[in-house]
Short mmCIF file of C-alpha atoms and ligand atoms in Angstrom, two decimals:
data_model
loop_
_atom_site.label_atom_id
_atom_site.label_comp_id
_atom_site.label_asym_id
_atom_site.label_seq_id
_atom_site.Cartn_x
_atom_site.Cartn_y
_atom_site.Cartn_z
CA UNK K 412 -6.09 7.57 -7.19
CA UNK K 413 -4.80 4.65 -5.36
CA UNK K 414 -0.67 3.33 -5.60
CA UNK K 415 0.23 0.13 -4.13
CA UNK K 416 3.27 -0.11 -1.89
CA UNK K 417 5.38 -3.29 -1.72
CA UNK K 418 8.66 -2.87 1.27
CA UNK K 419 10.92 -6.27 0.36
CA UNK K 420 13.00 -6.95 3.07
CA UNK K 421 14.94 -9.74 4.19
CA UNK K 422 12.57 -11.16 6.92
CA UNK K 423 9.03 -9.32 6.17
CA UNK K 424 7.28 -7.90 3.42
CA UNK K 425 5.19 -5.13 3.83
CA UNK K 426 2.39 -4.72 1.52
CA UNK K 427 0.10 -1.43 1.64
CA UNK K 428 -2.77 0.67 -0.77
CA UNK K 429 -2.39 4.33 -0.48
CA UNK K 430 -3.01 7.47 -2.45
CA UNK K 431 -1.22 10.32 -4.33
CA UNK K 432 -1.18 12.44 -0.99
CA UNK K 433 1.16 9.73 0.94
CA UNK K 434 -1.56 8.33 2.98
CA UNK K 435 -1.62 4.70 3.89
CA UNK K 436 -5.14 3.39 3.69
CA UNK K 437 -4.52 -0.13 4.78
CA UNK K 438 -1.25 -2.30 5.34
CA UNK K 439 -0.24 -5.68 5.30
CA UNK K 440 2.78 -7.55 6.75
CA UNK K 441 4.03 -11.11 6.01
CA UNK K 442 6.54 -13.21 6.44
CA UNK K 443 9.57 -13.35 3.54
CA UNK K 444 9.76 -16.75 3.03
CA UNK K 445 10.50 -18.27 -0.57
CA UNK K 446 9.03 -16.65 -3.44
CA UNK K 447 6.87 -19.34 -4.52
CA UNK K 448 5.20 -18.82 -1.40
CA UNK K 449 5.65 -15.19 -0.60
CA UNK K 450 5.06 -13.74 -4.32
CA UNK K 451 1.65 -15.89 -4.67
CA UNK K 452 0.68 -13.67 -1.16
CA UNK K 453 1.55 -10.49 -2.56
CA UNK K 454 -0.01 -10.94 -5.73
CA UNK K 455 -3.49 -11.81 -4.52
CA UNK K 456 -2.96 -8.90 -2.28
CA UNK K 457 -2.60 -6.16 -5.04
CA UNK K 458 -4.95 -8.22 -7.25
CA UNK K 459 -8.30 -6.66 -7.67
CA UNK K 460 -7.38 -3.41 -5.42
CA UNK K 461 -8.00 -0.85 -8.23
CA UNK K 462 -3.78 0.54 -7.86
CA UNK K 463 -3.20 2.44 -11.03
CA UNK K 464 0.80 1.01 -10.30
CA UNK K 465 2.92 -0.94 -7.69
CA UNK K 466 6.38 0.96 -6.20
CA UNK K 467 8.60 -1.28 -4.63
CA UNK K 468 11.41 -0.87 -2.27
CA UNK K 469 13.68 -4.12 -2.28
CA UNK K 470 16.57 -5.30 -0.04
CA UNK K 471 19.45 -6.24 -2.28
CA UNK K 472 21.65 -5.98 -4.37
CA UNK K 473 19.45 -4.99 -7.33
CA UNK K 474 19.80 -4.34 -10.68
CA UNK K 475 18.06 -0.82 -11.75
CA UNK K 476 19.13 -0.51 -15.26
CA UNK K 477 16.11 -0.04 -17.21
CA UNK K 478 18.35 -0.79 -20.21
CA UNK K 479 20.22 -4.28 -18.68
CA UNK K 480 18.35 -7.84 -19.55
CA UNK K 481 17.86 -8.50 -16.14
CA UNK K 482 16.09 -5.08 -15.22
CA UNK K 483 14.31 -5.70 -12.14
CA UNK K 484 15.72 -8.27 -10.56
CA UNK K 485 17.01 -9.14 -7.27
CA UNK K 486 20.57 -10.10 -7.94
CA UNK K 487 23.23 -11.60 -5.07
CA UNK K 488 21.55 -11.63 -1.88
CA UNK K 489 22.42 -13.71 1.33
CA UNK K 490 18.62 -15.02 0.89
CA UNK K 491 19.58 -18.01 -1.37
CA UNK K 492 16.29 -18.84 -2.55
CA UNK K 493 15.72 -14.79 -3.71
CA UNK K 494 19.31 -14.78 -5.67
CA UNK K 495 18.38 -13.64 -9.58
CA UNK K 496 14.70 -13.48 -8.51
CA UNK K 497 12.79 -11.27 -11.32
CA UNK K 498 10.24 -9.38 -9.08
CA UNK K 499 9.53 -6.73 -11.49
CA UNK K 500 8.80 -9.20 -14.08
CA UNK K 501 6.64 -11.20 -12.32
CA UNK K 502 4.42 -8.81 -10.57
CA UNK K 503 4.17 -7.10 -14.05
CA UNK K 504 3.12 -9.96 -15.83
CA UNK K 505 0.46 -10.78 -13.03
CA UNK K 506 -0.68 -7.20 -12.33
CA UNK K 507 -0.53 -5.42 -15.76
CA UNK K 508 0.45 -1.83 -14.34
CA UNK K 509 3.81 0.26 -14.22
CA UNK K 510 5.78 -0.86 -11.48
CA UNK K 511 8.32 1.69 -9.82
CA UNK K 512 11.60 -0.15 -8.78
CA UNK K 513 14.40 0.80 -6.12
CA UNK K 514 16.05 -0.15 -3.21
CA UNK K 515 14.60 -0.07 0.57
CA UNK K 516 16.39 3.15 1.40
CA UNK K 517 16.34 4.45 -2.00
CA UNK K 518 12.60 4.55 -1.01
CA UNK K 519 12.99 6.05 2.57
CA UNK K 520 14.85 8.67 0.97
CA UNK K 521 12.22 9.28 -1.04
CA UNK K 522 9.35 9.00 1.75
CA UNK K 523 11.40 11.69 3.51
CA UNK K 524 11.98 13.97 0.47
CA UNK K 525 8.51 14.04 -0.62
CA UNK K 526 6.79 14.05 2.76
CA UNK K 527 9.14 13.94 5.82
CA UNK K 528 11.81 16.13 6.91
CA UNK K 529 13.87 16.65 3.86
CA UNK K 530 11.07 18.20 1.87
CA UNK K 531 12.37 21.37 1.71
CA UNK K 532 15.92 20.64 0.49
CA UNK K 533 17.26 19.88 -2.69
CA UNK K 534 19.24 17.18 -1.39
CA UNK K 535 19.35 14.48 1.68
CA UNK K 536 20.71 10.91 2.51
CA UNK K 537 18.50 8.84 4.66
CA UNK K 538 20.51 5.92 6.69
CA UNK K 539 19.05 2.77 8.16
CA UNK K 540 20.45 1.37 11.08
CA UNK K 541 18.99 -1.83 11.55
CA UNK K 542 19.43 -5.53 10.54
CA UNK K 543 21.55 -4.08 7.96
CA UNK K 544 23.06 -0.48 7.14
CA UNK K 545 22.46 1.12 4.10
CA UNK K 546 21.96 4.63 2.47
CA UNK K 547 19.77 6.20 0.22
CA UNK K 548 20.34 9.02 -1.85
CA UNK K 549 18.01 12.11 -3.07
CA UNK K 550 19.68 14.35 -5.19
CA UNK K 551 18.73 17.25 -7.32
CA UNK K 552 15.06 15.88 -7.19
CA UNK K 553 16.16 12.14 -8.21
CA UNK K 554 17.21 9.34 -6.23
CA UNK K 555 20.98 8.71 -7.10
CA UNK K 556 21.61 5.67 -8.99
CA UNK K 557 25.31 4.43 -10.67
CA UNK K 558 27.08 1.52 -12.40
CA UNK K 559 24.80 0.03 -9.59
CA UNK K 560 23.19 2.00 -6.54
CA UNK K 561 24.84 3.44 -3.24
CA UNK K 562 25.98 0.63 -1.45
CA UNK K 563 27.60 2.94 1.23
CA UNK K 564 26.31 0.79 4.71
CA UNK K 565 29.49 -1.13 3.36
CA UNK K 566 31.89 1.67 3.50
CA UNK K 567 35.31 0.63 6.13
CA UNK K 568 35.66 2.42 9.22
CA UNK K 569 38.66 2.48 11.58
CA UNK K 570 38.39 0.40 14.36
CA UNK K 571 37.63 1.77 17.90
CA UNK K 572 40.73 1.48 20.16
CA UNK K 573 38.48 -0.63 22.24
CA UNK K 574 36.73 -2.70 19.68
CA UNK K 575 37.79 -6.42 19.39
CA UNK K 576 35.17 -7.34 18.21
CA UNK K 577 35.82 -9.18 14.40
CA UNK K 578 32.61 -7.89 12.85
CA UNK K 579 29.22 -9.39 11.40
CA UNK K 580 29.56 -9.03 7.48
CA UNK K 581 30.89 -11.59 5.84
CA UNK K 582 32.60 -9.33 2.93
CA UNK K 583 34.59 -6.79 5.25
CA UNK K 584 35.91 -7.12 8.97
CA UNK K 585 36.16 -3.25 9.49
CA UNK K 586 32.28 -1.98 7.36
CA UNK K 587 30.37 0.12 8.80
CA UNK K 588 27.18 -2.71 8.24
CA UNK K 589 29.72 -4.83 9.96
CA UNK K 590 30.46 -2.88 13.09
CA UNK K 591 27.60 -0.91 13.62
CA UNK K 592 24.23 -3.08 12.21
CA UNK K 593 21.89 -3.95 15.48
CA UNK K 594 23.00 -7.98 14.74
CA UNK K 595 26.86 -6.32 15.25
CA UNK K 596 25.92 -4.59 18.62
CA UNK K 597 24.17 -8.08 20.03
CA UNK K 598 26.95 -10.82 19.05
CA UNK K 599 29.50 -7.79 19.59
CA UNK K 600 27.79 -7.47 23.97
CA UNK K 601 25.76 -10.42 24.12
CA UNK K 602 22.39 -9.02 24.46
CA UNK K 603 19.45 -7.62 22.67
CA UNK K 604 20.07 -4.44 21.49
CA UNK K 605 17.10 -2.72 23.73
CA UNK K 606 18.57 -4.26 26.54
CA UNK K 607 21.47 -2.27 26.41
CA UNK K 608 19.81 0.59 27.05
CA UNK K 609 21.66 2.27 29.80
CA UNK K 610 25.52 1.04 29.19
CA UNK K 611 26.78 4.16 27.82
CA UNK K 612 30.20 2.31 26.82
CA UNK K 613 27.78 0.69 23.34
CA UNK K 614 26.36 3.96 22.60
CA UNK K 615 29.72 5.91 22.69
CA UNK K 616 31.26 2.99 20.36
CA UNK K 617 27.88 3.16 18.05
CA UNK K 618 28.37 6.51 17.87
CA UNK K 619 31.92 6.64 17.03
CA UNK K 620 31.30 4.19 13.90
CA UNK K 621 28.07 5.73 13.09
CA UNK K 622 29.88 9.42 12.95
CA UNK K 623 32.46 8.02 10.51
CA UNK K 624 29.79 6.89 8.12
CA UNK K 625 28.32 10.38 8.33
CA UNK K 626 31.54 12.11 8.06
CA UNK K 627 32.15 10.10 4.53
CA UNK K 628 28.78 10.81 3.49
CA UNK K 629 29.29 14.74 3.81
CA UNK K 630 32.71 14.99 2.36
CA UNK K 631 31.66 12.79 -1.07
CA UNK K 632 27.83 13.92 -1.44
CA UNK K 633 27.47 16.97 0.49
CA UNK K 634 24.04 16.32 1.33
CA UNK K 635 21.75 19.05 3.04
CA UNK K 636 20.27 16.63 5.86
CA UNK K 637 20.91 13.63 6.89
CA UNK K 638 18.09 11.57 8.15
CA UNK K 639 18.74 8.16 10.41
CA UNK K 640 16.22 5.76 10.65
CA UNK K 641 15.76 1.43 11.60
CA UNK K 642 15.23 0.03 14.34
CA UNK K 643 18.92 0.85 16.24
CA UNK K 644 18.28 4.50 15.75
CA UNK K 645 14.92 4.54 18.23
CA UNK K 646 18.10 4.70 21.11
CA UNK K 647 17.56 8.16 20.90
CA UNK K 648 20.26 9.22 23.14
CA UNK K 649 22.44 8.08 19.81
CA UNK K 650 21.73 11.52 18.22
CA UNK K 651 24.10 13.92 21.00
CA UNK K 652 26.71 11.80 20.72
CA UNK K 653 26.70 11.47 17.28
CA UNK K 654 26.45 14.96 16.54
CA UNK K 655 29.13 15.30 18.87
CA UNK K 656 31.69 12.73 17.32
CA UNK K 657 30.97 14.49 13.67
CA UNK K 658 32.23 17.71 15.45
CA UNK K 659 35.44 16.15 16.10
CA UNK K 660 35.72 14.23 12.83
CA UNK K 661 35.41 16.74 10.96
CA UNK K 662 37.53 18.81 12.75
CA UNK K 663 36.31 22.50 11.67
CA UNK K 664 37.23 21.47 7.70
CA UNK K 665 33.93 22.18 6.57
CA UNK K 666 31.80 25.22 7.34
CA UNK K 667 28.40 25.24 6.59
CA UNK K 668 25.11 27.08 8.09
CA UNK K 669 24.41 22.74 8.53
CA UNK K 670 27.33 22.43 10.08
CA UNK K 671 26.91 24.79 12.65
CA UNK K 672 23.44 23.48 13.37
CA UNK K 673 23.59 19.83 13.57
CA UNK K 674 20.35 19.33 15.95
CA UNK K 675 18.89 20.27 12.98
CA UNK K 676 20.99 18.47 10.14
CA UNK K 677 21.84 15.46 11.64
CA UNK K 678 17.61 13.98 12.08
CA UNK K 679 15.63 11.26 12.97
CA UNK K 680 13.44 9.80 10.49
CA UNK K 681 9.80 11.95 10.70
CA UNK K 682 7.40 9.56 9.01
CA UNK K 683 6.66 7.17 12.30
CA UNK K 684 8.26 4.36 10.54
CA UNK K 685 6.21 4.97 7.41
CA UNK K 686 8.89 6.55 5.51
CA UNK K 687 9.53 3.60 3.42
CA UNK K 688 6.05 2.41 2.68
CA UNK K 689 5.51 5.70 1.98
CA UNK K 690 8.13 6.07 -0.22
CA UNK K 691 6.76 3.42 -2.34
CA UNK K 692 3.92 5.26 -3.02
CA UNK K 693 5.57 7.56 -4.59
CA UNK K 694 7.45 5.25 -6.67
CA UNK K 695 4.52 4.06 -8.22
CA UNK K 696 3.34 7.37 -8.60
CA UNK K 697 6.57 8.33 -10.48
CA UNK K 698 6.53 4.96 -12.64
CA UNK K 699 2.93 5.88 -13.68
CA UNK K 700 4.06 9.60 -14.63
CA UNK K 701 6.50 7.92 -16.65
CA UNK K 702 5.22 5.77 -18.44
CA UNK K 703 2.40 8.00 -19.63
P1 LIG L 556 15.03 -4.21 9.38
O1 LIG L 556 16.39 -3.61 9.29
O2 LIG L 556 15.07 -5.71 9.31
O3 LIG L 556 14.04 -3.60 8.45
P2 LIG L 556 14.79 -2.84 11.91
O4 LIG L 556 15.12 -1.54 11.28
O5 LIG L 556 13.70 -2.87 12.93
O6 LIG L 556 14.43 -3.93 10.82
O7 LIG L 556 16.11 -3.37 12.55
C1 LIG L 556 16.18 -4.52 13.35
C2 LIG L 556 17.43 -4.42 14.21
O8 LIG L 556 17.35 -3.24 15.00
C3 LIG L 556 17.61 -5.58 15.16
O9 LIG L 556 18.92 -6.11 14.97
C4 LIG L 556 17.49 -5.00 16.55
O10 LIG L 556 18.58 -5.38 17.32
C5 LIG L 556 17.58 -3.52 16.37
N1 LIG L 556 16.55 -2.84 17.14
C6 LIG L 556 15.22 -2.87 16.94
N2 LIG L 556 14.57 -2.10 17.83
C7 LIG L 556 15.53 -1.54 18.62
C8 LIG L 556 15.53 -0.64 19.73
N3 LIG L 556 14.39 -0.14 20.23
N4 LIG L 556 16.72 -0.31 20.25
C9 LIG L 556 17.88 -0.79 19.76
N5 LIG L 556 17.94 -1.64 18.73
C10 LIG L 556 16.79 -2.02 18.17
ZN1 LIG L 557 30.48 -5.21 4.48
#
């Protein structure tokens, strides 16, 4: 049976067929540009590919409330043209099959909880570090979804005695999106992320923020891993010392089996990059279950 996989993000859209078992059989990336261009793309792209249903992983905000009038939308985003844009909708109306809906690391959460590392827990958050932060949340066999979804790459952080720096999101000076994102790190030292390889001073400081969004995450969802992933995250010397700064954080409050085994509960993503895509797979997978 063959799913099609749509990853929405900010600058590309990734566009993949795959089947029930995860596997990507071919893959697609274009530019995000405005959706009278970009939508056209995708839609000749799923057209005639035989996908029984389309799962899509979107950069937001979005509104998932099957019950709300604007179900399926993209609602405020910073990409102006994309602001209120009805992407469910409109692939529906062009493609005629279920479409699964949720956000970008909604979806990685999933990728990872049906395939990756966290498939054999009942629970796990999966964290981007990348052009943005943001968390996804697999609970109890679901992905968590509220009044809106997890918007927790927005959570505030205490400043790091040594951190002047005023921050990169617009909303908050001291979020963790803010203060940690890859965009922070290169206005924050003045250089591409990757070039920053070997000055220990970023990593420590990424670390420190990084930690305190983990820390939060444990104490209000308890998850039973926690899974990093994006494009900041491939520094992989990132994972000692923040496994390190959690320690201290937490400060021996909470003691778990986990917690006393953080090379294996604090992970890198497991999916080579695929856990999104993936995880729209099985979106579309679950929309088609449902709507059967
Ligand atoms: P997106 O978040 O747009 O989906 P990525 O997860 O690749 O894409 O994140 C892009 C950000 O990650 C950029 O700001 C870049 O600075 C940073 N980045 C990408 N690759 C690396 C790397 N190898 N080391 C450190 N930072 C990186
Ligand atoms: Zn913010």
């Amino acid at each position: 049976m063959l799913f099609g996989a749509l990853e929405a993000g900010g600058t590309k859209m990734v566009l993949a067929i795959g089947n029930e078992n995860g596997e990507i059989l071919e893959q697609l990336s274009i530019p995000t540009e405005t959706p009278e261009i970009t939508m056209v793309k995708i839609i000749d792209y799923f057209n005639n590919k035989q996908i029984e249903a389309l799962g899509i992983g979107s950069f937001g905000p979005i509104d998932l409330d099957r019950t709300s009038v604007t179900y399926g939308h993209i609602t405020s985003t910073p990409k102006l043209a994309w602001v209120d844009y009805d992407i469910v909708g409109t692939l529906k109306q062009a493609l005629q099959i279920p479409i699964g809906f949720d956000t970008d690391v909604n979806a990685s959460a999933l990728g990872e909880a049906t395939w990756g590392i966290m498939k054999d827990v009942p629970s796990g958050i999966y964290i981007t570090i990348g052009t943005g932060v943001g968390v996804g949340v697999y609970m109890n066999g679901s992905l968590l979804h509220g009044m809106l979804h997890p918007e927790a790459g927005h959570v505030l952080m205490s400043k790091h005695p040594e951190d002047h720096f005023e921050g990169v999101c617009p909303y908050h000076p001291n979020c963790f999106e803010g203060l940690a994102s890859g965009p922070s790190i290169e206005k924050r030292w003045n250089k591409k992320a990757i070039e920053l390889k070997d000055n220990q001073k970023v990593w420590e400081m990424e670390a420190y923020y990084i930690a305190q969004g983990i820390v939060n995450y444990i104490l209000t969802l308890s998850p039973h891993k926690i899974v990093l992933g994006g494009g900041v995250m491939h520094q992989e010397q990132l994972f000692p010392l923040i496994r390190k700064e959690v320690v201290s954080l937490m400060n021996g409050y909470i003691k778990t089996p986990q917690m006393n085994d953080l090379d294996r509960y604090i992970v890198p993503a497991s999916l080579q990059d695929n856990q999104g895509i993936m995880g729209c797979i099985q979106l579309a997978k679950l929309e088609l279950e449902y709507t059967r």
